[in-house]
PDB file of C-alpha atoms in Angstrom:
ATOM      1  CA  MET O   1      13.733 -16.003  24.011  1.00  0.00           C
ATOM      2  CA  THR O   2      10.233 -16.024  22.575  1.00  0.00           C
ATOM      3  CA  THR O   3       7.790 -13.184  23.022  1.00  0.00           C
ATOM      4  CA  THR O   4       4.088 -13.661  22.464  1.00  0.00           C
ATOM      5  CA  THR O   5       1.835 -10.706  21.734  1.00  0.00           C
ATOM      6  CA  GLN O   6      -1.817 -10.987  22.601  1.00  0.00           C
ATOM      7  CA  LEU O   7      -4.196  -9.704  19.937  1.00  0.00           C
ATOM      8  CA  SER O   8      -5.783  -7.316  22.449  1.00  0.00           C
ATOM      9  CA  GLU O   9      -2.380  -5.607  22.862  1.00  0.00           C
ATOM     10  CA  LEU O  10      -2.555  -4.463  19.244  1.00  0.00           C
ATOM     11  CA  THR O  11      -5.809  -2.541  19.707  1.00  0.00           C
ATOM     12  CA  GLY O  12      -5.424   1.033  18.540  1.00  0.00           C
ATOM     13  CA  ASP O  13      -5.276   3.425  15.619  1.00  0.00           C
ATOM     14  CA  TYR O  14      -2.510   3.213  13.044  1.00  0.00           C
ATOM     15  CA  VAL O  15      -1.409   5.429  10.130  1.00  0.00           C
ATOM     16  CA  LEU O  16       0.725   4.363   7.155  1.00  0.00           C
ATOM     17  CA  ASP O  17       4.294   5.602   7.394  1.00  0.00           C
ATOM     18  CA  LYS O  18       4.763   6.955   3.855  1.00  0.00           C
ATOM     19  CA  ALA O  19       8.538   6.998   4.236  1.00  0.00           C
ATOM     20  CA  HIS O  20       8.525   3.214   4.659  1.00  0.00           C
ATOM     21  CA  THR O  21       5.555   2.224   2.482  1.00  0.00           C
ATOM     22  CA  ARG O  22       5.388   1.501  -1.240  1.00  0.00           C
ATOM     23  CA  ILE O  23       2.174   0.784  -3.125  1.00  0.00           C
ATOM     24  CA  GLY O  24       3.021  -0.933  -6.357  1.00  0.00           C
ATOM     25  CA  PHE O  25       1.682  -3.394  -8.888  1.00  0.00           C
ATOM     26  CA  VAL O  26       2.780  -5.860 -11.533  1.00  0.00           C
ATOM     27  CA  ALA O  27       0.697  -6.644 -14.603  1.00  0.00           C
ATOM     28  CA  ARG O  28       1.405  -8.978 -17.498  1.00  0.00           C
ATOM     29  CA  GLN O  29       1.592  -7.480 -20.964  1.00  0.00           C
ATOM     30  CA  ALA O  30       0.698  -9.873 -23.779  1.00  0.00           C
ATOM     31  CA  MET O  31       1.568 -12.749 -21.425  1.00  0.00           C
ATOM     32  CA  VAL O  32       5.232 -12.114 -22.305  1.00  0.00           C
ATOM     33  CA  SER O  33       6.560  -9.357 -20.093  1.00  0.00           C
ATOM     34  CA  LYS O  34       5.675  -7.716 -16.819  1.00  0.00           C
ATOM     35  CA  VAL O  35       4.749  -4.068 -16.423  1.00  0.00           C
ATOM     36  CA  ARG O  36       5.642  -2.648 -13.028  1.00  0.00           C
ATOM     37  CA  GLY O  37       4.418   0.574 -11.517  1.00  0.00           C
ATOM     38  CA  GLN O  38       3.702   2.356  -8.312  1.00  0.00           C
ATOM     39  CA  PHE O  39       1.715   5.220  -6.842  1.00  0.00           C
ATOM     40  CA  HIS O  40       3.446   8.079  -5.077  1.00  0.00           C
ATOM     41  CA  GLU O  41       0.459   9.833  -3.474  1.00  0.00           C
ATOM     42  CA  PHE O  42      -1.565   7.850  -0.946  1.00  0.00           C
ATOM     43  CA  ASP O  43      -2.850   7.906   2.609  1.00  0.00           C
ATOM     44  CA  GLY O  44      -3.921   5.032   4.794  1.00  0.00           C
ATOM     45  CA  SER O  45      -5.067   4.286   8.292  1.00  0.00           C
ATOM     46  CA  ALA O  46      -6.461   1.417  10.312  1.00  0.00           C
ATOM     47  CA  HIS O  47      -8.275   0.848  13.557  1.00  0.00           C
ATOM     48  CA  LEU O  48      -7.594  -2.537  15.125  1.00  0.00           C
ATOM     49  CA  ASP O  49      -9.852  -3.991  17.793  1.00  0.00           C
ATOM     50  CA  GLY O  50      -8.083  -6.981  19.303  1.00  0.00           C
ATOM     51  CA  ASP O  51     -11.018  -7.904  21.519  1.00  0.00           C
ATOM     52  CA  ASP O  52     -13.503  -7.951  18.615  1.00  0.00           C
ATOM     53  CA  PRO O  53     -11.691  -8.085  15.230  1.00  0.00           C
ATOM     54  CA  SER O  54     -15.029  -7.659  13.410  1.00  0.00           C
ATOM     55  CA  LYS O  55     -14.976  -4.052  14.660  1.00  0.00           C
ATOM     56  CA  SER O  56     -11.595  -3.383  13.011  1.00  0.00           C
ATOM     57  CA  SER O  57     -11.421  -1.245   9.889  1.00  0.00           C
ATOM     58  CA  ALA O  58      -8.937   0.097   7.356  1.00  0.00           C
ATOM     59  CA  GLN O  59      -8.959   2.927   4.843  1.00  0.00           C
ATOM     60  CA  LEU O  60      -6.644   3.479   1.880  1.00  0.00           C
ATOM     61  CA  THR O  61      -6.850   6.389  -0.564  1.00  0.00           C
ATOM     62  CA  ILE O  62      -4.672   6.359  -3.682  1.00  0.00           C
ATOM     63  CA  GLN O  63      -4.396   9.317  -6.045  1.00  0.00           C
ATOM     64  CA  ALA O  64      -4.612   7.743  -9.525  1.00  0.00           C
ATOM     65  CA  LYS O  65      -2.825  10.744 -11.054  1.00  0.00           C
ATOM     66  CA  SER O  66       0.311   9.786  -9.096  1.00  0.00           C
ATOM     67  CA  ILE O  67       0.850   6.573 -11.093  1.00  0.00           C
ATOM     68  CA  GLN O  68       4.415   5.972 -12.227  1.00  0.00           C
ATOM     69  CA  THR O  69       5.266   3.243 -14.740  1.00  0.00           C
ATOM     70  CA  ARG O  70       8.420   4.862 -16.156  1.00  0.00           C
ATOM     71  CA  ASN O  71       6.854   4.730 -19.629  1.00  0.00           C
ATOM     72  CA  GLU O  72       5.123   7.767 -21.206  1.00  0.00           C
ATOM     73  CA  LEU O  73       2.717   5.563 -23.182  1.00  0.00           C
ATOM     74  CA  ARG O  74       1.432   3.764 -20.078  1.00  0.00           C
ATOM     75  CA  GLY O  75       1.614   6.281 -17.290  1.00  0.00           C
ATOM     76  CA  ARG O  76       3.726   9.138 -16.173  1.00  0.00           C
ATOM     77  CA  ALA O  77       7.392   8.860 -17.074  1.00  0.00           C
ATOM     78  CA  PRO O  78      10.128  10.280 -14.844  1.00  0.00           C
ATOM     79  CA  ALA O  79      10.394  14.068 -14.957  1.00  0.00           C
TER      80      ALA O  79
END
């Protein structure tokens, strides 16, 4: 069974579910290894307009102080 969702059916306001969302990054260090990290404090929301996608918008706020790289020299290490 195949279900098709029309774009207009998705119109509405949405908020990030922090319990199921991770905001992370990967950066190369000296082109040899990868540095991984994530942010623990963030909020996000979106408004989707399925009839006119140009009227859709999204907002994401990340608290830089919540960075976690698990390395004291780079960013906060585990407590």
